[in-house]
XYZ file of C-alpha atoms in Angstrom:
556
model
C 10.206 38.875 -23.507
C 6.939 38.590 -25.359
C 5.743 35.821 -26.105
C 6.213 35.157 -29.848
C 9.618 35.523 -29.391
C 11.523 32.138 -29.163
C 15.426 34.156 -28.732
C 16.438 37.414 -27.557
C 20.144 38.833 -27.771
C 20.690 42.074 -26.154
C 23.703 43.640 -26.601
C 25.778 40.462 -25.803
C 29.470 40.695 -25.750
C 32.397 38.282 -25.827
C 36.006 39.440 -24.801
C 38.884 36.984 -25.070
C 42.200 37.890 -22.787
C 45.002 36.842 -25.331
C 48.799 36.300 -23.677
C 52.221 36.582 -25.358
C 53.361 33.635 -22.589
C 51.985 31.217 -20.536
C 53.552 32.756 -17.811
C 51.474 35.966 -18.054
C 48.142 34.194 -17.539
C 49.956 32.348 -14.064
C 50.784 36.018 -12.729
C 47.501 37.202 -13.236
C 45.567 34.368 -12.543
C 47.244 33.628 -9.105
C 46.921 38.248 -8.704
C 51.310 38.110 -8.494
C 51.005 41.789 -11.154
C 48.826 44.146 -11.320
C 50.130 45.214 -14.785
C 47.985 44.094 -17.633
C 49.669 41.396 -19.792
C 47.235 40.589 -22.021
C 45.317 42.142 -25.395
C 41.946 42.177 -25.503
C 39.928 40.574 -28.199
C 36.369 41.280 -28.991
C 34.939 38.353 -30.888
C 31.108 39.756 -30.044
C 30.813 43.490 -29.415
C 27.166 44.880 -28.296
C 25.075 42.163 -30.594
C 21.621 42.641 -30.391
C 18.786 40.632 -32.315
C 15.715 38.968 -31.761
C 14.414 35.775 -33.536
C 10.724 34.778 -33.673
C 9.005 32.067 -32.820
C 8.362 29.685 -36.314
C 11.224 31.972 -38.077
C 14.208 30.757 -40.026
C 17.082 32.588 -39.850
C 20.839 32.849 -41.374
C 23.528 33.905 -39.815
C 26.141 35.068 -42.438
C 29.348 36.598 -42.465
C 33.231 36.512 -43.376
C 35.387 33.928 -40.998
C 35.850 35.442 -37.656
C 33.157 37.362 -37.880
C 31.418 35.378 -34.638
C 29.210 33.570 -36.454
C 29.671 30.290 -34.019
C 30.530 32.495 -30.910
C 27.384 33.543 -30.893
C 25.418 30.409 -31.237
C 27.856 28.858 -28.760
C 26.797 31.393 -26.331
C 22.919 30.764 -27.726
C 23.122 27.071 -26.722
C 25.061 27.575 -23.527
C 28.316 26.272 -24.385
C 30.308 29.872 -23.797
C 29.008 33.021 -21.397
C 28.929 36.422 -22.317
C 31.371 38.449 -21.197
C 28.478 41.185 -20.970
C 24.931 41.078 -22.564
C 21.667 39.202 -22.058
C 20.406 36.233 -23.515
C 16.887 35.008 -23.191
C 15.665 31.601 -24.827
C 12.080 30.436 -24.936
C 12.061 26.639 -25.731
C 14.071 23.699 -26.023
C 16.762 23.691 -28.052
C 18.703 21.427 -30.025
C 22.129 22.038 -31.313
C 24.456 20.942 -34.009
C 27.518 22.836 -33.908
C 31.377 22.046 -34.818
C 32.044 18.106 -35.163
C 32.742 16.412 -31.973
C 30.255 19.004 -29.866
C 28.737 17.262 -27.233
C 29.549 13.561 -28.345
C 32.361 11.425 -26.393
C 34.639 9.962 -28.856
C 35.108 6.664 -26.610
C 31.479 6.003 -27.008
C 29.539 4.160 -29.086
C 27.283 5.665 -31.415
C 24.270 4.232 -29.417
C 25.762 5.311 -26.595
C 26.388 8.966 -27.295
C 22.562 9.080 -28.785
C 21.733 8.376 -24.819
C 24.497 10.742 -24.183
C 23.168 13.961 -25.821
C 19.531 13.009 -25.173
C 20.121 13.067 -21.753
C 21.707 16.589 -21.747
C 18.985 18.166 -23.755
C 16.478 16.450 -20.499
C 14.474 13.242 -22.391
C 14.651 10.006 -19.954
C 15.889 7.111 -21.384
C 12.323 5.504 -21.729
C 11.438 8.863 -24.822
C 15.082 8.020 -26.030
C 14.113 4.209 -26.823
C 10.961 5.559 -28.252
C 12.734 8.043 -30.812
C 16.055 5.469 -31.213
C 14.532 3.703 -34.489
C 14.030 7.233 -36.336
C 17.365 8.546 -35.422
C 19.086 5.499 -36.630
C 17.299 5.372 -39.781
C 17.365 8.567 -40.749
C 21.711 8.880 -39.634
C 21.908 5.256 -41.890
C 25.513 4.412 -40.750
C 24.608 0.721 -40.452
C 26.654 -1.667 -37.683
C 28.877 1.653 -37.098
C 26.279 2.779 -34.386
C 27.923 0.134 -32.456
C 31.297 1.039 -32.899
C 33.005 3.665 -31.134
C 32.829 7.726 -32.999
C 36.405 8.089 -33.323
C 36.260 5.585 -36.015
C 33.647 7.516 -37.778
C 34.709 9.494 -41.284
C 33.117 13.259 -40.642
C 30.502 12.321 -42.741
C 29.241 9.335 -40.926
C 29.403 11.986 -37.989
C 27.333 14.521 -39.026
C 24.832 12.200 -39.918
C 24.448 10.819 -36.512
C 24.692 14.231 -34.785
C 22.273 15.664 -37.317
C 19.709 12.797 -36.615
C 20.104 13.234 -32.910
C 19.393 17.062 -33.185
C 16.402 16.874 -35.285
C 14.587 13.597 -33.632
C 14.503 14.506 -30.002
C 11.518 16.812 -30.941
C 13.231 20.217 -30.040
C 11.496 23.772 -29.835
C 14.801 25.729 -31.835
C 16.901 23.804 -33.774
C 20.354 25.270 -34.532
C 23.306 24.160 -37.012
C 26.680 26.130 -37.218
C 27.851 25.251 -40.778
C 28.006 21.489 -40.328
C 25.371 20.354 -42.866
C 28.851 20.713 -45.652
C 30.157 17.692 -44.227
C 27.862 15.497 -45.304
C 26.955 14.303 -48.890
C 24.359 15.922 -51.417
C 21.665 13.041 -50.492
C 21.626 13.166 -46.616
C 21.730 17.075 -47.554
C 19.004 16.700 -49.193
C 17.194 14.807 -46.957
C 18.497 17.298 -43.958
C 16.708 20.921 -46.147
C 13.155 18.162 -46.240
C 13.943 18.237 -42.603
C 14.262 21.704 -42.211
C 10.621 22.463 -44.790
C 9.099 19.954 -42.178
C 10.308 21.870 -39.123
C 8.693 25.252 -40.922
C 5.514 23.851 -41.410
C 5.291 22.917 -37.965
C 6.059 26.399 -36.956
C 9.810 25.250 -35.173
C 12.536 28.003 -35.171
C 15.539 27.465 -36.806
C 18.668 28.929 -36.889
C 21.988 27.912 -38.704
C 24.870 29.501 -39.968
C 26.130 28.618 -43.584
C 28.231 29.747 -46.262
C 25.808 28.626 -48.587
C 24.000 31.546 -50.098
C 21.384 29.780 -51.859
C 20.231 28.078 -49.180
C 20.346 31.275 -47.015
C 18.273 32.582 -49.717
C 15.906 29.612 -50.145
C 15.027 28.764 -46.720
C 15.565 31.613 -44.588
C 12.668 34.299 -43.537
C 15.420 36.625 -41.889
C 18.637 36.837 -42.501
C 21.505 38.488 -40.209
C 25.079 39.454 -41.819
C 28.052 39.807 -38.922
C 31.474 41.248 -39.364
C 33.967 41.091 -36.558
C 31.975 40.572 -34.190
C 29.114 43.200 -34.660
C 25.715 42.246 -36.560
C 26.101 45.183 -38.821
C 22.133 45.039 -40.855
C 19.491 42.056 -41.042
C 16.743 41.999 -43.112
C 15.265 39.743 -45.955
C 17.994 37.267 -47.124
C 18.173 38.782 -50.527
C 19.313 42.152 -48.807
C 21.768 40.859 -46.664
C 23.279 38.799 -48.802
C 24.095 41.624 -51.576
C 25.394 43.121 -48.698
C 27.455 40.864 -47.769
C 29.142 40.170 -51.547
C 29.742 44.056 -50.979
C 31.999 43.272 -47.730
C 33.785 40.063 -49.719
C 34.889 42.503 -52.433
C 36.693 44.602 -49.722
C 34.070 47.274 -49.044
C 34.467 48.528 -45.299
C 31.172 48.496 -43.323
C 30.782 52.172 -43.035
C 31.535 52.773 -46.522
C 28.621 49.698 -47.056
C 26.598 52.070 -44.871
C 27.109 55.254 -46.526
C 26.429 53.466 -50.099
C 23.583 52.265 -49.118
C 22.367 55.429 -47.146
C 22.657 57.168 -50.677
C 20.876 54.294 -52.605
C 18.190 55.058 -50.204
C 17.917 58.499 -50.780
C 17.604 57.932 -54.546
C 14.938 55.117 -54.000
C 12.700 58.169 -52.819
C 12.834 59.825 -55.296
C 11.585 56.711 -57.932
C 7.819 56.520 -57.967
C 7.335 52.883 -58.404
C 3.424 52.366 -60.869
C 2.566 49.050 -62.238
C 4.409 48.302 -65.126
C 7.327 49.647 -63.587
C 10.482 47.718 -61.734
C 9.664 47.040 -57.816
C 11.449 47.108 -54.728
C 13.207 44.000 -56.064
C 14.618 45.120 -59.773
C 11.574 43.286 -61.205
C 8.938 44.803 -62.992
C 5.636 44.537 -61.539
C 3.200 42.097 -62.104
C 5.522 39.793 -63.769
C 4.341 36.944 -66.268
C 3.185 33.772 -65.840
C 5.179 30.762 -66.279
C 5.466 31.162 -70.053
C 7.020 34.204 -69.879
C 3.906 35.229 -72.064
C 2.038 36.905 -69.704
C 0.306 40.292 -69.445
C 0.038 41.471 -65.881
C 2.587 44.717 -65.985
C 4.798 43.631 -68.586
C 5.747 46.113 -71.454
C 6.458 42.994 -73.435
C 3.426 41.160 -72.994
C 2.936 41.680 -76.507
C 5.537 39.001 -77.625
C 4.143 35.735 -78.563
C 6.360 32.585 -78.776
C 7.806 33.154 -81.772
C 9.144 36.698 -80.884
C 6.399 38.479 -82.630
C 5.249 41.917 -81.383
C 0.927 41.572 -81.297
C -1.388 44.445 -80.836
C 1.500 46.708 -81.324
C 2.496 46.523 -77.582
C 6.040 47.803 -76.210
C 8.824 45.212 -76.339
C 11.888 47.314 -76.308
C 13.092 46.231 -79.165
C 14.895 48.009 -82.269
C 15.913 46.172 -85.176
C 19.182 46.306 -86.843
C 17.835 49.651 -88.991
C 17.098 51.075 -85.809
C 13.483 51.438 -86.608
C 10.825 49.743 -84.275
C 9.351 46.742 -84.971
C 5.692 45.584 -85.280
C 4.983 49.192 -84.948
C 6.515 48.925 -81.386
C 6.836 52.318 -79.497
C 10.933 52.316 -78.531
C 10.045 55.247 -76.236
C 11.519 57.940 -78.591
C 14.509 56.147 -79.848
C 15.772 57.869 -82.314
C 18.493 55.576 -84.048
C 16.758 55.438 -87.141
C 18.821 57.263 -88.941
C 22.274 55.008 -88.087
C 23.064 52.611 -91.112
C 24.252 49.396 -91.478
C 27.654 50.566 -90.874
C 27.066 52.415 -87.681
C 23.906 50.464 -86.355
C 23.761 48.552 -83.086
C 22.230 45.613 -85.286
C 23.575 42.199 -86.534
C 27.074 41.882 -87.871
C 28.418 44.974 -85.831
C 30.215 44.881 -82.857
C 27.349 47.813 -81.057
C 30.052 50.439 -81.133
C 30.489 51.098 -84.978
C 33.347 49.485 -85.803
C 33.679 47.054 -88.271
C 35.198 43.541 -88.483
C 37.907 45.678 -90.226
C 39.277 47.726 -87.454
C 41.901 46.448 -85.136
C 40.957 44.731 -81.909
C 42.489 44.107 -78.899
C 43.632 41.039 -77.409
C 41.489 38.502 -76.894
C 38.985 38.842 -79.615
C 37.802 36.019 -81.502
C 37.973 35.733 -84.670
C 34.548 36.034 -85.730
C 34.072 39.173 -83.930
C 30.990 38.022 -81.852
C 32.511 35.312 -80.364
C 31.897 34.291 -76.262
C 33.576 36.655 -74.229
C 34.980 38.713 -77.083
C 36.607 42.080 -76.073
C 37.358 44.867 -78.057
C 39.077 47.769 -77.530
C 38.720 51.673 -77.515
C 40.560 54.448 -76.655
C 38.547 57.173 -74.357
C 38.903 59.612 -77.708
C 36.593 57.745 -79.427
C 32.905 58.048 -80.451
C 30.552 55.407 -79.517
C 29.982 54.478 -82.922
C 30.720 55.469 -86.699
C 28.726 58.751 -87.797
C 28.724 57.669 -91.700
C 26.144 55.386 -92.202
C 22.664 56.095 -92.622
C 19.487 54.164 -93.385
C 18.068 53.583 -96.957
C 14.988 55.360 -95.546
C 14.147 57.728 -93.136
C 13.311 61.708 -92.529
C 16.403 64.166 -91.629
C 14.640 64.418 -87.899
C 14.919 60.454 -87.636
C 18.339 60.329 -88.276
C 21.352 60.662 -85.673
C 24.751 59.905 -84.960
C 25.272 56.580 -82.866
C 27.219 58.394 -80.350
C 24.291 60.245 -79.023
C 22.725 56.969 -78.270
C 23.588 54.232 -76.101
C 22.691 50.899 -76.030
C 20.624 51.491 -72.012
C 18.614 54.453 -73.202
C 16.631 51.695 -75.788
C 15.977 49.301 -72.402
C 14.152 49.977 -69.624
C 16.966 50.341 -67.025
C 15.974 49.126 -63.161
C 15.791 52.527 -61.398
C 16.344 50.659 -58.064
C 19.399 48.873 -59.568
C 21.988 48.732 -56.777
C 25.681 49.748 -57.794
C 28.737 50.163 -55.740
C 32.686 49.524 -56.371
C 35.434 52.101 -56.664
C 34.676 53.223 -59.928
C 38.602 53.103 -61.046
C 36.359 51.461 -63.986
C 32.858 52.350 -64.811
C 30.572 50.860 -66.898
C 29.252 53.675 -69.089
C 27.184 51.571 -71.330
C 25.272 47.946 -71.590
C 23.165 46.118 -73.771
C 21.071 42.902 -74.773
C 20.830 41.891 -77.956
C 18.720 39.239 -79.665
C 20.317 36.917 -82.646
C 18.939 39.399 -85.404
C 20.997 41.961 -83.469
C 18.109 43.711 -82.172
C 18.306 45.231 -78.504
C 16.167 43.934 -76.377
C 15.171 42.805 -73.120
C 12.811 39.987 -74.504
C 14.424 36.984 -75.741
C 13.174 33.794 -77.169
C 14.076 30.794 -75.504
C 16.433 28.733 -77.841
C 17.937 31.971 -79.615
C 20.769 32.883 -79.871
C 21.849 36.547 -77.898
C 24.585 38.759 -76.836
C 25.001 40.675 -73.770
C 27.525 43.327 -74.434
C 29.048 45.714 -71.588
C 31.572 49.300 -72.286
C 33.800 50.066 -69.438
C 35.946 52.719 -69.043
C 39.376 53.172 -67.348
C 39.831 55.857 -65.415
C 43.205 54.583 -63.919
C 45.365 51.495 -64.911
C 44.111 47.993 -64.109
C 45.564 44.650 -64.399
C 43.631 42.031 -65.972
C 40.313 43.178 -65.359
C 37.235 40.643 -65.180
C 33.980 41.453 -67.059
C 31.155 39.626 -65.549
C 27.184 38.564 -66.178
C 24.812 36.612 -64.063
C 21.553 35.871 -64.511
C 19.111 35.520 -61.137
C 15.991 34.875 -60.308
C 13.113 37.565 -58.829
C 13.890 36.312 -55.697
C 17.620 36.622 -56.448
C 18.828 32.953 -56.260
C 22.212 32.923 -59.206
C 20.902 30.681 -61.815
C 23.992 31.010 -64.349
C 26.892 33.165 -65.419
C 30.203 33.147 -66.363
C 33.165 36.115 -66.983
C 35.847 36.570 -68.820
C 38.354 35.350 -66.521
C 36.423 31.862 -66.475
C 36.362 31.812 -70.405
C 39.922 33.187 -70.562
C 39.647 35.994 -72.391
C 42.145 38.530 -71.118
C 43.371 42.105 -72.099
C 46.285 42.219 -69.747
C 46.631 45.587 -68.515
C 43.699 48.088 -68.970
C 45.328 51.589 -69.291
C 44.005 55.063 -67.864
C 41.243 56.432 -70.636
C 41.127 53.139 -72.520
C 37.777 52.005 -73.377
C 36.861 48.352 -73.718
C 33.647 46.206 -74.857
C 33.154 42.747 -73.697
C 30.276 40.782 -75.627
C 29.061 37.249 -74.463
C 27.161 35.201 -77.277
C 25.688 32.206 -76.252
C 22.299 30.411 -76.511
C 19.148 31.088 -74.263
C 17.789 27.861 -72.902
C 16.429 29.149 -69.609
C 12.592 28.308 -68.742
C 10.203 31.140 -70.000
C 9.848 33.761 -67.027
C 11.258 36.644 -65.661
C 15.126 36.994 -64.761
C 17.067 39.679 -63.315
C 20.725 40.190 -64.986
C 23.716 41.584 -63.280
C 27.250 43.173 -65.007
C 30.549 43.989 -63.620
C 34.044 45.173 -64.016
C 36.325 43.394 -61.354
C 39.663 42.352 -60.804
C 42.413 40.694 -58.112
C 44.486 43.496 -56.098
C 47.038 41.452 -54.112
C 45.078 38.387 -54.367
C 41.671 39.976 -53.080
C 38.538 40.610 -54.957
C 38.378 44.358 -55.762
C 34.620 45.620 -57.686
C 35.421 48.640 -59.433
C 31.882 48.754 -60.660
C 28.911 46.363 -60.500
C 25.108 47.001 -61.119
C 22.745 44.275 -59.228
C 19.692 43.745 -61.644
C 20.335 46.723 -63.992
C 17.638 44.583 -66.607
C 14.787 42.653 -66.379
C 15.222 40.173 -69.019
C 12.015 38.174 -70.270
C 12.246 34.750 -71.711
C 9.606 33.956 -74.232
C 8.875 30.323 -74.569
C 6.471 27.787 -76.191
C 7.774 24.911 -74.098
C 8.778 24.759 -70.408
C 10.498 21.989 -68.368
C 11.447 21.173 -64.837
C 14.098 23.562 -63.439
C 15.566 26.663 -64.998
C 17.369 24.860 -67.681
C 16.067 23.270 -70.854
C 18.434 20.276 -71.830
C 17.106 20.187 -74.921
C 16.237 16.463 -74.956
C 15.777 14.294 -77.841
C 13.077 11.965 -77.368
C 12.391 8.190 -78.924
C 9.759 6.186 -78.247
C 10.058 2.816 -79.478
C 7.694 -0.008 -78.989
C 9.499 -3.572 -78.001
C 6.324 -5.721 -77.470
């Protein structure tokens, strides 16, 4: 094993001899049959990974997909059926409550107990016994016995153990939950510490965002195979694929496509990267310059030097003398036009909507509905201005072909619904992928039925580059409903809400989902179709902007 390599699984195995009666295992465990009265169970089959020395890594995956078999067999506490396992360092392990501690014990006691077992004499257990109690902070209870202890008192103490002992490879299965957001807090500080100093970690969690945050490597595992690692952002999209009910090959064979069409995108500056983000990005502002079409945009949402922005106003003509890459929806008027006081599909206030529209047409999570016959928009308004080549009929336009769509946007589902169109739009009604921070905007999304589906859930998030969820919400959570969605119907969901994220760069996601028989169906969804930019003249701590009032009053 070479040397920078702290664990090495090679096609390990785990198989589990399950009996319909006690009184099969007797027979076969005293050899009275030579029938075979038990099924087999696989909980690992042929995993095979390595983790480097200094790494953190995730371990993710549905339940029973060997997550914790697998670290068991890491730390010793199970054998492989088949498979090697080689481990370079000492290791210290937190795994299911109760692991390794003797519930008759004292707390004190059991801090002997497992410090002992990982190989410190009592003498470097004295010497470390003030840190771990401070940092577990159960008071008097370290002298009572652990089967008095809530779970959270005893995660605290077995998390304190694990990490104070000074080990090589730390490892947690899940157990960090228990405990309450401060120790967890103070646990992650734990974990940036053990980085720094170059210790491996490895833990299992069903936390994404700390997957994503803290993890080098991620690993995703489904019954009992670990089918792709990679950079936590990758495995984790994959593994939302598997939670919606998408089997691993046809994961595989999605992706194998996406791949294929990823070769064929030449990627320039300017353009969107590997990670659905333009390159370069701005600076913290959202202001800045380095390979950002909308660079041009100063904090009050004007275009300077006549840079691209992607925007269109409600006339359809560009703005600031703004190149909208050919757009040529000049020639739609005020009662066709994608601009304020339309619902982006042509159809006034005065046509009939379908349930669950607001009354003010615009309204948060507003849906409106069209049947497949339809044009995109009305073809009977036309601008006060405007040559006979500038003009055309909103149905030859959609709201994507005025945005710069992510080429390397990632989109799977069933496609019983498809979302044929999608759009941003800033609170003159303008589409756009730059907004100003304290606007108001809407994020509209068309889907199409191609067969029947009950209650169907339109969806936004919003994510960082790195592709942490900042915010979202869908329909379902702002109960907005359409009941059933019928074959060829077409329906437009529109969000309105304020922007008060920092200035910066954000990725946004859509979807069309719904529950089959209680499970989580995606009949489409697009991973960071847009790179939205939020223009800002002030920035706070975080993501969010409160929007604080501020007094200062003098008193002396």
């Amino acid at each position: 094993m070479s040397q920078e390599i702290a664990i090495s699984i090679k096609d390990v195995s785990k198989l589990y001899k399950l009996y319909d009666k006690p009184l099969d295992r007797l027979k076969e465990s005293l050899g009275l049959s030579k029938e075979k009265h038990y099924k087999e169970h696989y909980a690992l089959r042929g995993v095979s990974f390595d983790v480097k020395r200094g790494e953190c890594v995730g371990i993710i995956g549905t339940n029973g997909a060997g997550k914790s078999t697998i670290l068991k067999i890491i730390t010793g506490v199970l054998n492989p059926t088949a498979g090697e396992v080689q481990i370079d360092g000492r290791i210290s392990a937190l795994l299911e409550l109760g692991a390794g501690f003797n519930m008759e014990y004292t707390g004190i006691e059991n801090v002997y107990l497992n410090g002992t077992m990982i190989g410190f004499s009592r003498e470097e257990i004295d010497a470390k016994l003030d840190e771990i109690l401070d940092f577990a902070d159960i008071g008097d209870f370290v002298h009572q016995p652990v089967k008095t202890y809530s779970s959270g008192m005893f995660v605290r103490l077995a998390f304190a153990v694990a990490i104070n002992i000074d080990p090589e490879i730390l490892i947690v299965d899940e157990a960090l939950s228990v405990g309450d957001v401060f120790f967890q807090l103070k646990c992650f500080k734990k974990f940036e510490e053990f980085k720094q100093q170059g210790k491996t970690i490895l833990f299992v969690s069903h936390d994404l965002s700390s997957i994503e945050r803290y993890c080098d490597k991620a690993i995703l595992m489904d019954h009992g195979r670990n089918i792709a690692e990679g950079t936590p952002i990758e495995i984790i999209n994959k593994y939302k694929k598997i939670m919606t009910g998408m089997s691993v090959e046809e994961m595989e064979k999605h992706d194998a496509g996406r791949s294929a069409n990823l070769n064929n995108v030449k990627n320039t500056s300017g353009e969107f990267n590997g990670n659905g983000a333009r390159s370069g990005g701005s600076d913290v502002t959202g202001s800045g310059t380095a390979g950002r079409d909308t660079s041009g945009v100063d904090a009050s949402g004007n275009n300077a030097a006549g840079r691209d922005t992607s925007r269109t106003d409600a006339s359809g003509s560009n703005t600031a003398g703004s190149d909208t890459s050919g757009s040529e929806t000049s020639g739609v008027g005020a009662s066709g036009n994608y601009g304020a006081g339309s619902d982006a599909t042509g159809l006034g206030a005065s046509e009939s909507d379908a349930t669950g529209r607001n009354e003010n047409g615009n309204g948060r999570g507003n849906l409106t509905g069209y049947d497949s016959s339809d044009t995109q928009g009305s073809q009977t308004g036309e601008a006060d201005s405007g040559s006979d080549t500038e003009k055309s009929s909103s149905k030859d336009m959609r709201w994507q072909d005025m945005l710069e769509v992510n080429p390397n946007l990632d989109e799977y589902g069933d496609m019983k619904a498809k979302l044929i169109d999608f759009g941003v739009f800033d609170d003159e009604g303008n589409v756009t992928t730059t907004l100003i921070k304290g606007g108001t905007f809407t994020i509209k999304s068309k889907v199409e039925f191609y067969e029947d589906v009950e209650d169907p859930i339109f969806t936004f998030t919003f994510k960082t580059i790195k592709g942490q969820d900042i915010t979202g919400t869908n329909t379902m959570f702002e109960k907005v409903s359409v009941g059933t969605a019928h074959k060829g119907e077409i329906y437009v969901a529109s969000f309105t809400q304020e922007m008060n994220l920092q200035g910066g760069e954000y990725l946004l996601s859509m979807s069309c989902t719904s529950f089959v028989n209680g499970d989580l169906v995606a009949h489409d969804r697009k991973y960071d179709v847009l790179n939205i930019s939020v223009v800002s003249e002030k920035n706070t701590v975080g993501y969010y902007d409160m929007n604080s009032k501020v007094e200062i009053e003098r008193v002396k």
